[in-house]
XYZ file of N, CA, C and O in Angstrom:
792
model
N 28.991 -16.334 -11.177
C 28.205 -16.726 -9.236
C 29.169 -15.027 -8.832
O 27.646 -14.137 -8.247
N 29.250 -13.908 -9.426
C 29.042 -12.750 -8.831
C 27.653 -11.916 -9.097
O 27.952 -10.897 -8.754
N 27.175 -13.192 -10.450
C 25.925 -12.028 -10.294
C 25.159 -12.190 -9.736
O 24.657 -11.201 -9.210
N 25.218 -13.723 -8.762
C 24.454 -14.687 -7.751
C 24.197 -14.059 -6.846
O 23.204 -12.785 -6.689
N 25.743 -12.778 -6.224
C 26.572 -11.932 -5.232
C 25.822 -11.151 -5.396
O 25.777 -10.305 -4.514
N 25.762 -10.258 -6.478
C 25.273 -8.870 -6.456
C 23.649 -8.818 -6.465
O 23.323 -7.910 -5.831
N 22.815 -9.604 -6.761
C 21.433 -9.988 -6.763
C 21.189 -10.546 -5.212
O 20.413 -9.259 -4.813
N 22.612 -11.448 -4.529
C 21.458 -12.218 -2.884
C 22.154 -10.566 -2.634
O 21.331 -9.673 -1.402
N 22.885 -9.829 -2.902
C 23.360 -8.059 -2.071
C 22.319 -7.452 -1.941
O 21.735 -6.553 -0.933
N 21.596 -6.801 -3.192
C 20.693 -6.125 -3.668
C 19.564 -6.093 -2.885
O 18.100 -5.743 -1.879
N 18.984 -7.790 -3.051
C 17.892 -8.287 -1.886
C 18.348 -8.195 -1.014
O 16.296 -7.392 -0.321
N 19.216 -7.590 -0.202
C 19.460 -7.691 1.816
C 19.002 -6.643 1.109
O 18.997 -6.039 2.700
N 20.230 -6.093 0.794
C 20.329 -4.206 0.744
C 18.409 -3.955 0.738
O 17.756 -3.026 1.398
N 17.012 -4.379 0.157
C 16.042 -4.439 0.016
C 15.903 -4.375 1.191
O 14.748 -3.648 2.068
N 15.594 -5.818 1.833
C 15.558 -6.052 3.139
C 15.298 -4.940 4.226
O 14.837 -5.436 5.126
N 16.353 -4.851 4.104
C 16.946 -3.456 5.554
C 16.891 -2.879 5.360
O 16.516 -1.610 6.428
N 16.475 -2.376 4.403
C 15.536 -0.851 4.083
C 14.377 -0.944 4.311
O 13.444 0.050 4.819
N 13.252 -1.423 4.009
C 11.305 -2.154 4.679
C 11.949 -2.720 5.929
O 11.274 -1.471 6.763
N 12.443 -2.660 5.514
C 13.096 -2.891 8.201
C 12.427 -2.361 8.947
O 12.145 -1.781 9.640
N 13.723 -1.015 7.979
C 14.675 0.402 8.163
C 12.763 1.401 8.674
O 12.302 1.368 9.844
N 11.716 1.237 7.605
C 11.024 1.744 6.687
C 10.053 1.366 7.931
O 9.150 2.240 8.871
N 9.470 0.032 8.126
C 8.270 -0.539 8.560
C 8.749 -0.289 10.322
O 7.759 0.058 10.528
N 9.536 -0.122 10.744
C 10.201 -0.191 12.494
C 10.084 1.399 12.499
O 10.383 1.218 14.061
N 10.335 1.503 12.116
C 10.713 3.664 12.474
C 9.839 4.757 12.210
O 9.073 5.499 13.002
N 8.227 4.515 11.858
C 7.271 4.952 12.128
C 5.773 4.169 11.938
O 6.198 2.661 12.124
N 5.172 4.952 12.669
C 3.452 4.249 13.375
C 2.268 4.946 11.986
O 1.997 5.116 12.303
N 3.724 6.415 11.834
C 2.429 6.996 10.711
C 2.230 6.422 8.999
O 2.784 5.745 8.265
N 0.622 6.693 9.122
C 0.660 5.648 8.395
C 0.964 6.626 6.134
O 1.612 5.584 6.219
N 0.830 7.487 6.825
C 1.560 8.051 5.685
C 3.174 7.920 5.574
O 3.099 7.933 4.227
N 3.657 8.036 5.962
C 5.727 7.405 6.038
C 5.088 6.579 5.750
O 6.281 6.410 5.140
N 5.054 5.599 5.890
C 4.884 3.975 6.373
C 4.754 4.077 4.533
O 5.384 2.969 3.418
N 3.622 4.552 3.398
C 3.662 3.821 2.786
C 4.359 5.345 2.060
O 4.518 4.290 0.418
N 4.505 6.487 1.960
C 5.676 6.708 0.921
C 6.681 5.861 1.275
O 7.737 5.956 0.132
N 7.831 6.353 2.038
C 8.248 5.251 2.051
C 9.079 4.804 1.336
O 9.550 3.308 0.524
N 8.086 3.033 1.853
C 8.131 1.485 1.058
C 7.676 1.483 -0.556
O 8.575 1.392 -0.547
N 6.434 2.165 -0.987
C 6.223 2.740 -2.432
C 7.694 3.397 -2.991
O 7.826 3.012 -3.995
N 8.236 4.471 -2.254
C 9.951 4.773 -2.329
C 11.857 3.797 -2.748
O 11.564 3.756 -3.702
N 11.475 2.947 -1.860
C 12.527 1.371 -1.191
C 11.891 1.054 -2.801
O 12.769 0.186 -3.109
N 10.190 0.122 -2.768
C 10.419 -0.355 -3.618
C 10.514 -0.241 -5.043
O 10.954 -0.779 -6.860
N 10.299 1.113 -4.853
C 10.516 1.907 -7.024
C 12.094 1.756 -7.185
O 12.066 0.601 -8.704
N 12.580 2.095 -6.219
C 13.744 2.048 -6.296
C 14.528 0.678 -6.680
O 15.041 0.785 -7.733
N 13.931 -0.784 -5.889
C 14.974 -1.739 -6.084
C 14.914 -2.976 -7.577
O 15.147 -2.815 -7.814
N 13.805 -2.047 -7.532
C 13.442 -2.724 -8.996
C 12.701 -2.311 -10.425
O 13.159 -2.476 -11.349
N 13.320 -0.738 -9.934
C 13.109 0.444 -11.831
C 12.489 0.514 -12.164
O 12.345 0.372 -13.569
N 11.314 1.415 -11.337
C 10.331 1.568 -12.427
C 9.806 2.837 -12.499
O 10.286 3.111 -11.294
N 8.911 3.472 -13.066
C 8.088 4.220 -13.392
C 7.961 5.105 -12.554
O 7.382 6.718 -12.419
N 6.650 4.512 -12.423
C 5.981 4.965 -11.348
C 5.291 3.910 -10.535
O 5.518 2.329 -10.840
N 4.488 3.966 -9.462
C 4.137 3.124 -8.132
C 2.912 3.405 -7.199
O 3.062 4.734 -7.952
N 1.742 2.147 -7.039
C 0.851 3.139 -6.453
C -0.373 2.504 -5.726
O 0.333 1.329 -5.605
N -0.122 3.055 -5.122
C -1.245 1.802 -3.718
C -2.951 2.540 -2.970
O -3.436 3.371 -3.439
N -3.726 0.887 -3.562
C -4.540 1.095 -2.730
C -5.045 0.695 -1.431
O -4.532 -0.464 -0.988
N -5.985 1.598 -0.448
C -6.333 0.989 0.301
C -7.729 0.239 1.119
O -8.667 1.176 -0.050
N -7.858 -0.462 1.351
C -9.294 -1.090 1.153
C -9.935 -0.177 2.014
O -9.400 0.317 3.408
N -11.032 0.534 1.342
C -12.039 1.122 2.146
C -12.450 0.150 3.475
O -12.863 -0.841 4.133
N -13.189 1.199 4.894
C -14.284 0.425 5.950
C -14.726 -0.575 5.218
O -15.374 -1.317 6.151
N -15.877 -0.498 4.807
C -16.761 -1.027 3.966
C -16.765 -2.273 3.461
O -17.281 -3.220 3.038
N -14.826 -2.453 3.309
C -14.736 -3.570 3.090
C -15.231 -3.878 1.294
O -14.988 -5.552 0.227
N -15.797 -3.228 1.022
C -16.304 -3.898 -0.991
C -15.644 -3.119 -2.199
O -15.732 -3.016 -2.905
N -14.830 -1.725 -1.750
C -14.054 -0.846 -2.535
C -12.343 -0.788 -2.274
O -12.388 -1.025 -0.861
N -12.138 0.389 -2.706
C -10.563 -0.064 -2.723
C -10.072 1.456 -3.658
O -10.288 2.330 -4.704
N -9.676 1.882 -2.952
C -9.160 4.158 -2.667
C -7.745 4.238 -2.727
O -6.835 3.609 -2.256
N -7.477 4.985 -3.918
C -6.061 5.318 -4.375
C -5.368 5.917 -3.223
O -6.120 7.829 -3.883
N -4.573 5.964 -2.399
C -4.613 6.616 -1.534
C -2.826 7.475 -2.053
O -2.540 8.584 -0.651
N -2.086 6.431 -2.834
C -1.124 7.578 -3.269
C -0.314 6.786 -4.170
O -1.083 5.851 -4.940
N 0.203 8.490 -5.503
C 0.532 7.558 -6.831
C 2.062 8.714 -6.522
O 2.072 9.355 -5.765
N 2.767 7.333 -6.596
C 4.748 8.573 -6.796
C 5.142 8.063 -8.826
O 4.775 6.915 -8.814
N 6.133 9.196 -8.457
C 6.087 8.991 -10.290
C 6.061 9.288 -11.160
O 5.031 10.341 -11.112
N 5.979 9.250 -11.743
C 5.711 9.578 -13.754
C 3.870 9.682 -13.930
O 3.056 8.390 -13.221
N 4.231 9.941 -14.814
C 2.527 10.898 -14.719
C 0.833 9.811 -14.692
O 0.084 9.918 -14.905
N 1.150 11.053 -13.600
C 0.249 10.962 -12.051
C -1.271 11.705 -12.254
O -2.073 10.664 -12.472
N -1.063 12.180 -13.928
C -2.654 12.040 -14.241
C -2.390 11.615 -14.482
O -4.988 10.740 -14.549
N -2.903 10.138 -15.296
C -3.415 9.361 -16.633
C -3.505 8.154 -15.359
O -5.067 7.727 -15.145
N -2.151 8.466 -13.683
C -3.233 6.934 -12.512
C -4.257 7.491 -12.416
O -5.581 7.207 -11.988
N -4.319 9.229 -12.043
C -5.879 9.162 -11.533
C -6.542 9.100 -11.660
O -7.443 9.891 -11.286
N -7.416 9.391 -12.960
C -8.546 9.209 -14.144
C -9.073 8.197 -13.481
O -10.352 8.599 -13.094
N -8.960 7.168 -12.654
C -10.194 6.502 -12.318
C -8.813 5.368 -10.066
O -7.869 5.227 -10.707
N -8.994 6.573 -9.844
C -8.787 6.217 -7.633
C -9.905 5.179 -6.735
O -9.333 5.292 -6.575
N -10.624 4.239 -7.607
C -11.336 3.752 -6.935
C -11.789 2.350 -7.597
O -12.226 2.612 -8.236
N -12.209 1.262 -7.378
C -12.184 0.151 -7.393
C -13.274 -0.484 -6.537
O -13.109 -0.792 -5.510
N -14.334 -1.261 -6.819
C -14.786 -2.640 -5.937
C -14.172 -3.651 -5.887
O -13.205 -4.030 -7.497
N -14.915 -4.091 -4.641
C -14.281 -6.088 -4.746
C -13.815 -6.228 -6.623
O -15.383 -6.543 -6.917
N -12.624 -6.998 -6.919
C -13.879 -7.630 -8.110
C -13.415 -7.019 -10.131
O -13.655 -7.204 -10.768
N -13.440 -5.320 -9.147
C -13.684 -4.517 -10.419
C -12.053 -4.252 -11.602
O -11.903 -3.452 -10.335
N -11.407 -4.613 -12.312
C -10.349 -4.400 -13.079
C -9.173 -5.060 -12.189
O -9.745 -6.076 -12.099
N -7.899 -4.815 -12.720
C -7.386 -6.190 -12.253
C -7.068 -5.620 -10.676
O -6.554 -6.237 -9.466
N -7.278 -4.083 -10.106
C -7.137 -4.351 -8.483
C -7.302 -4.958 -8.324
O -7.806 -5.480 -6.943
N -9.257 -5.031 -8.360
C -9.789 -5.448 -7.480
C -10.074 -6.815 -7.831
O -10.121 -7.774 -6.985
N -9.292 -7.570 -8.688
C -9.436 -8.884 -9.891
C -7.958 -8.922 -8.072
O -8.290 -10.160 -7.329
N -7.766 -8.135 -7.908
C -6.667 -8.699 -7.006
C -6.787 -9.255 -5.605
O -6.260 -9.853 -4.499
N -7.583 -8.440 -5.302
C -7.688 -7.628 -4.297
C -9.030 -8.973 -2.948
O -9.276 -9.193 -2.481
N -10.365 -9.739 -4.822
C -10.635 -10.195 -4.324
C -9.752 -12.056 -4.137
O -10.210 -12.834 -3.320
N -8.947 -11.989 -4.983
C -7.737 -13.220 -4.619
C -7.228 -13.630 -3.532
O -7.122 -14.665 -3.370
N -6.595 -11.673 -3.454
C -5.504 -11.983 -2.912
C -4.316 -13.246 -3.221
O -3.187 -13.567 -3.361
N -4.277 -12.260 -4.418
C -2.665 -13.604 -5.741
C -1.729 -11.929 -5.737
O -3.213 -10.943 -7.425
N -1.436 -12.274 -6.678
C -0.236 -11.639 -7.260
C -0.696 -11.354 -9.215
O -1.106 -12.539 -9.149
N -1.160 -10.769 -9.783
C -1.202 -10.208 -11.466
C 0.026 -9.572 -11.987
O 0.346 -8.583 -11.176
N 0.446 -9.729 -12.760
C 1.360 -8.877 -13.877
C 0.605 -9.013 -15.228
O 0.105 -10.669 -16.225
N 0.930 -7.441 -16.027
C -0.024 -7.826 -16.507
C 1.486 -6.954 -17.978
O 1.791 -6.217 -17.206
N 1.999 -7.922 -18.854
C 3.055 -7.370 -19.812
C 2.897 -6.442 -20.998
O 3.300 -6.433 -21.320
N 1.295 -6.921 -21.505
C 0.873 -5.706 -22.681
C -0.490 -5.103 -21.764
O -1.631 -6.155 -22.450
N -0.547 -3.936 -21.635
C -1.574 -3.105 -20.569
C -2.752 -3.140 -21.928
O -3.754 -3.243 -22.042
N -2.117 -2.446 -22.950
C -3.417 -3.060 -24.363
C -4.017 -3.636 -25.105
O -5.339 -3.756 -25.245
N -3.375 -4.635 -24.756
C -4.689 -6.048 -24.511
C -5.111 -6.747 -23.252
O -5.762 -7.636 -23.606
N -5.100 -5.612 -22.405
C -5.754 -6.380 -21.077
C -6.727 -6.202 -21.375
O -7.429 -4.483 -21.126
N -8.489 -6.887 -21.319
C -9.926 -5.994 -20.848
C -9.876 -5.567 -19.398
O -10.897 -4.933 -19.969
N -9.240 -6.237 -18.995
C -9.863 -5.969 -17.644
C -8.968 -4.738 -17.530
O -8.867 -4.013 -15.716
N -7.590 -4.164 -18.004
C -7.137 -2.842 -17.379
C -8.077 -1.663 -17.859
O -9.070 -1.117 -18.772
N -8.263 -1.389 -16.836
C -10.172 0.300 -16.817
C -9.354 1.805 -16.775
O -10.136 2.559 -16.990
N -8.185 1.648 -17.199
C -7.710 2.794 -17.471
C -6.956 3.147 -18.634
O -5.599 3.163 -18.597
N -7.753 3.640 -19.787
C -6.711 4.076 -21.058
C -5.992 4.354 -20.682
O -4.394 5.017 -21.693
N -5.854 5.968 -19.836
C -5.259 7.351 -20.132
C -3.457 6.581 -19.488
O -2.724 6.803 -20.052
N -3.247 5.579 -19.291
C -1.672 5.510 -18.249
C -1.431 4.690 -19.929
O -0.249 4.361 -19.937
N -2.178 3.516 -20.204
C -1.974 2.656 -21.595
C -1.315 3.769 -22.383
O -0.883 3.820 -23.665
N -2.318 4.555 -23.080
C -2.036 5.813 -23.680
C -0.052 6.542 -23.010
O 0.254 7.545 -24.014
N -0.481 6.755 -21.975
C 0.880 7.209 -21.420
C 2.204 6.709 -21.522
O 3.284 6.712 -20.684
N 1.792 5.023 -22.243
C 3.109 4.962 -22.569
C 4.148 3.100 -21.680
O 4.983 2.827 -21.961
N 2.912 3.294 -20.627
C 3.236 2.732 -20.012
C 3.034 1.017 -20.295
O 1.566 0.681 -21.379
N 3.959 0.009 -20.133
C 3.498 -1.231 -21.132
C 3.555 -2.801 -19.999
O 2.262 -3.790 -20.717
N 3.878 -2.894 -18.462
C 3.680 -3.270 -17.587
C 3.517 -2.464 -16.342
O 3.128 -2.117 -15.770
N 2.215 -4.033 -15.306
C 1.874 -3.425 -13.882
C 1.633 -4.815 -12.970
O 1.721 -5.813 -14.224
N 2.286 -4.370 -12.360
C 2.544 -6.366 -11.257
C 1.772 -5.661 -9.603
O 1.718 -4.424 -9.788
N 1.160 -6.718 -9.755
C -0.796 -5.371 -8.639
C 0.416 -6.675 -7.369
O -0.214 -7.888 -7.362
N 0.608 -6.591 -6.241
C 0.416 -7.350 -5.005
C -0.639 -7.190 -4.031
O -1.003 -5.444 -3.979
N -0.799 -7.503 -3.621
C -1.752 -7.482 -2.520
C -1.123 -7.478 -0.973
O -0.004 -8.412 -1.233
N -2.062 -6.199 -0.514
C -1.189 -6.276 0.473
C -1.904 -6.934 2.020
O -2.807 -6.533 2.111
N -1.400 -7.945 3.014
C -1.843 -9.016 3.584
C -1.345 -8.117 5.010
O -0.271 -9.126 4.722
N -2.158 -8.850 5.875
C -1.775 -8.753 6.945
C -2.079 -10.271 7.532
O -3.088 -10.387 8.823
N -1.666 -11.545 7.841
C -1.994 -12.909 8.295
C -2.822 -13.005 6.774
O -2.881 -13.073 5.615
N -4.071 -13.243 6.966
C -5.231 -13.277 5.876
C -5.925 -12.296 5.492
O -7.092 -12.100 5.496
N -5.519 -10.744 6.031
C -6.869 -10.201 6.739
C -6.358 -9.264 4.854
O -5.185 -8.795 5.213
N -6.280 -8.608 4.203
C -6.617 -7.971 3.502
C -6.153 -7.217 3.400
O -7.425 -6.288 4.390
N -5.407 -5.633 3.325
C -5.537 -4.214 3.164
C -5.384 -3.292 2.839
O -5.037 -2.436 2.548
N -4.939 -3.947 1.403
C -4.311 -2.939 0.352
C -4.438 -3.408 -0.573
O -3.878 -5.615 -1.225
N -3.760 -2.707 -2.395
C -3.223 -3.724 -2.670
C -2.344 -2.305 -3.292
O -2.185 -1.397 -3.723
N -0.582 -2.556 -3.778
C -0.227 -2.141 -3.691
C 0.874 -2.564 -5.678
O 0.520 -4.015 -6.925
N 0.742 -1.263 -6.357
C 1.323 -1.671 -7.456
C 2.643 -0.822 -8.400
O 2.593 0.237 -7.891
N 3.297 -1.796 -9.274
C 4.141 -0.881 -9.584
C 4.157 -0.749 -11.555
O 3.756 -2.379 -11.689
N 3.945 0.047 -12.387
C 4.080 0.089 -13.407
C 5.880 0.141 -14.489
O 6.070 1.643 -13.729
N 6.190 0.210 -14.947
C 6.988 0.373 -16.110
C 6.842 0.374 -17.947
O 5.868 -0.329 -17.935
N 7.393 1.600 -18.408
C 7.004 1.249 -20.001
C 8.727 0.202 -20.353
O 8.127 0.674 -21.162
N 9.377 -0.765 -19.656
C 10.210 -1.174 -19.665
C 9.161 -2.562 -21.180
O 8.640 -3.193 -20.020
N 10.025 -2.948 -22.156
C 9.198 -4.590 -22.774
C 9.584 -5.692 -22.083
O 8.309 -6.629 -21.664
N 10.810 -4.979 -21.362
C 10.885 -6.973 -20.740
C 9.893 -6.846 -19.421
O 9.590 -5.727 -18.062
N 9.942 -8.087 -19.771
C 9.072 -9.385 -18.444
C 9.828 -8.672 -17.525
O 10.880 -8.338 -17.167
N 8.343 -8.305 -16.011
C 9.577 -8.323 -15.016
C 10.237 -9.402 -14.281
O 9.783 -10.778 -14.722
N 11.315 -9.666 -13.383
C 11.763 -11.298 -13.210
C 10.603 -11.732 -11.917
O 10.217 -10.429 -11.170
N 10.701 -13.141 -12.252
C 10.088 -14.328 -10.870
C 10.667 -13.787 -9.944
O 10.378 -13.630 -8.959
N 11.372 -13.674 -9.594
C 12.329 -12.905 -8.204
C 12.625 -11.462 -7.657
O 12.413 -11.120 -6.972
N 12.846 -10.459 -8.586
C 11.860 -9.680 -8.535
C 11.040 -9.273 -7.747
O 10.791 -9.014 -6.609
N 9.962 -10.452 -8.978
C 7.859 -10.183 -8.276
C 8.293 -11.312 -6.543
O 7.157 -10.775 -5.695
N 8.775 -11.884 -5.932
C 8.920 -12.346 -5.008
C 9.014 -11.528 -4.751
O 9.070 -12.266 -3.085
N 10.873 -10.748 -4.541
C 10.418 -9.784 -3.219
C 9.499 -8.858 -2.939
O 9.466 -8.627 -0.923
N 9.049 -9.139 -4.267
C 7.797 -7.313 -4.081
C 6.960 -7.915 -3.167
O 5.955 -7.272 -1.977
N 6.388 -9.795 -3.161
C 5.111 -10.323 -3.120
C 5.858 -9.993 -1.377
O 5.132 -9.512 0.091
N 6.703 -10.496 -0.528
C 6.726 -10.227 0.429
C 6.773 -9.468 1.286
O 6.882 -8.606 1.604
N 7.773 -8.037 0.662
C 7.248 -6.427 1.086
C 6.447 -6.398 1.067
O 5.568 -4.794 2.413
N 5.113 -6.686 -0.316
C 4.104 -5.879 0.273
C 2.905 -6.630 1.468
O 2.036 -6.123 2.276
N 3.686 -7.833 1.672
C 3.404 -8.987 3.439
C 3.384 -7.929 4.463
O 3.177 -7.909 5.346
N 5.155 -7.385 3.822
C 5.578 -7.115 5.402
C 4.577 -5.302 5.639
O 4.575 -5.114 6.418
N 4.728 -4.773 4.083
C 3.668 -3.265 4.631
C 2.371 -3.729 4.878
O 1.698 -2.823 5.549
N 1.104 -4.765 4.798
C 0.631 -4.798 5.309
C -0.014 -5.275 6.569
O -0.460 -4.413 7.388
N 0.905 -6.004 6.835
C 1.535 -5.668 8.128
C 2.030 -4.885 9.194
O 1.233 -4.266 9.499
N 2.370 -3.639 8.867
C 3.333 -2.622 9.085
C 1.048 -1.930 9.019
O 1.452 -0.588 9.900
N 0.794 -1.684 7.979
C -0.384 -0.328 7.836
C -1.630 -1.109 9.545
O -2.200 -0.362 9.877
N -1.306 -2.868 9.536
C -2.213 -2.695 10.366
C -1.828 -1.741 11.656
O -2.931 -1.744 12.251
N -0.828 -2.467 11.981
C 0.024 -2.102 13.185
C -0.263 -0.219 13.742
O -0.505 0.352 14.221
N 0.095 0.038 12.287
C -0.547 2.248 11.955
C -1.582 2.545 11.824
O -2.293 3.301 13.756
N -2.608 1.475 12.194
C -4.143 1.682 12.443
C -4.129 1.573 13.681
O -5.596 1.802 14.313
N -3.732 0.658 15.187
C -3.772 0.048 15.686
C -3.640 1.271 16.404
O -3.975 0.948 17.501
N -2.272 1.653 16.246
C -1.544 2.911 16.570
C -2.830 3.662 17.189
O -2.678 3.982 18.677
N -3.289 3.773 15.854
C -4.218 5.083 15.390
C -5.761 5.295 16.856
O -6.660 6.133 16.962
N -6.157 3.904 16.363
C -7.110 3.638 17.204
C -7.124 3.556 19.367
O -7.903 4.136 19.204
N -6.226 3.148 19.157
C -5.500 3.725 20.731
C -5.132 4.702 21.400
O -4.891 5.546 21.902
N -5.320 6.304 20.707
C -4.718 6.971 20.566
C -6.331 7.926 21.154
O -6.319 8.756 21.656
N -6.776 7.359 19.673
C -8.283 7.744 19.691
C -9.234 7.565 20.870
O -9.250 8.161 21.276
N -9.007 6.046 20.994
C -9.456 5.586 22.556
C -8.677 6.959 23.866
O -10.122 7.297 24.802
N -7.331 6.365 24.325
C -6.740 7.071 24.833
C -7.352 8.961 25.118
O -7.341 9.080 26.187
N -7.639 9.847 23.766
C -8.311 11.073 23.776
C -9.759 11.124 24.511
O -9.976 11.280 25.142
N -10.617 10.001 24.210
C -11.811 9.818 23.542
C -11.705 9.287 25.934
O -12.534 10.700 26.627
N -10.675 7.766 26.889
C -11.283 8.107 28.259
C -10.977 9.626 28.600
O -11.244 9.383 29.659
N -9.973 10.095 28.174
C -9.652 12.108 29.203
C -10.946 12.847 28.806
O -11.031 13.419 29.962
N -11.231 12.632 27.313
C -12.187 13.630 27.575
C -13.477 12.872 29.384
O -13.897 14.169 29.426
N -14.060 11.915 28.810
C -14.628 11.288 29.744
C -14.024 10.979 31.106
O -15.282 11.413 31.800
N -12.613 11.401 31.488
C -12.667 11.834 32.565
C -12.946 12.781 33.163
O -13.644 13.605 34.239
N -12.532 14.328 32.751
C -12.615 15.603 32.461
C -13.947 15.492 32.966
O -14.374 16.607 33.801
N -14.680 15.079 32.194
C -16.802 15.078 32.446
C -16.693 14.823 33.553
O -17.789 15.496 33.823
N -16.445 13.582 33.904
C -16.710 13.472 35.189
C -15.998 14.242 36.256
O -17.171 14.499 37.678
N -15.513 14.863 35.858
C -15.095 15.378 37.097
C -15.396 17.059 36.920
O -15.169 17.598 38.165
N -16.176 17.100 35.471
C -16.352 18.827 36.233
C -17.997 18.142 36.780
O -18.719 18.619 36.694
N -18.178 17.223 35.640
C -19.845 16.925 36.983
C -20.091 16.729 38.547
O -20.488 17.195 39.411
N -18.986 16.456 38.882
C -19.338 15.968 40.423
C -18.016 17.513 41.102
O -19.333 17.831 42.126
N -17.556 17.843 41.112
C -17.270 19.369 40.897
C -18.799 20.318 41.152
O -19.290 20.390 42.141
N -19.510 20.515 40.211
C -20.325 20.833 39.822
C -21.850 20.085 40.811
O -22.086 20.997 41.911
N -21.977 19.300 41.454
C -22.882 19.273 41.986
C -22.564 18.857 42.929
O -23.336 19.677 44.067
N -21.251 19.166 43.762
C -20.731 19.014 45.373
C -20.706 21.189 45.241
O -21.556 21.249 46.805
N -19.844 22.046 44.289
C -21.259 23.250 44.539
C -22.338 23.238 44.717
O -22.796 23.891 46.140
N -23.506 22.495 43.957
C -24.625 22.456 44.383
C -25.274 22.245 45.716
O -26.224 22.958 46.752
N -24.931 21.496 45.852
C -24.075 20.678 47.567
C -24.365 21.789 48.874
O -24.690 20.868 49.775
């Protein structure tokens, strides 16, 4: 019972931390950095990364890596939909866990295996039914990631997807406000010149 209570307490702490991160800012870089840091700390892994869906909706680009062996993970930072594990998760919308990377024919970054990583969990980040990207966490630990932790990560990944969409909408609103202000200034200048000429 003590173990169950401890785990529930850890789960609640994670949810509380993630809620704080996702409501504290509308800056995309800050949201991604803090979310990945909290997730990695929660499940005690050595590395994590986030891929975002590009505007073409056909490819994903790594925008963030945290943790060890960065050079190994950055050996490949783009995947097409359906290509490699990142692309498979993006296309299916379902999480994917590899417990032995050295045996995975779909794993396309051998440098990560050479760096000693044994397991990676990939989680789709969605806002409703819309895919925003893929988050992954990697570990050298041979012990399988437990189902409880993976369920929590899936929930966090979906919250992050929603926060990414909100941050992008906020950026679009700011951009539209700038364009509207430029149009207004242009019209004021135009009207002023016409009046002067008249």
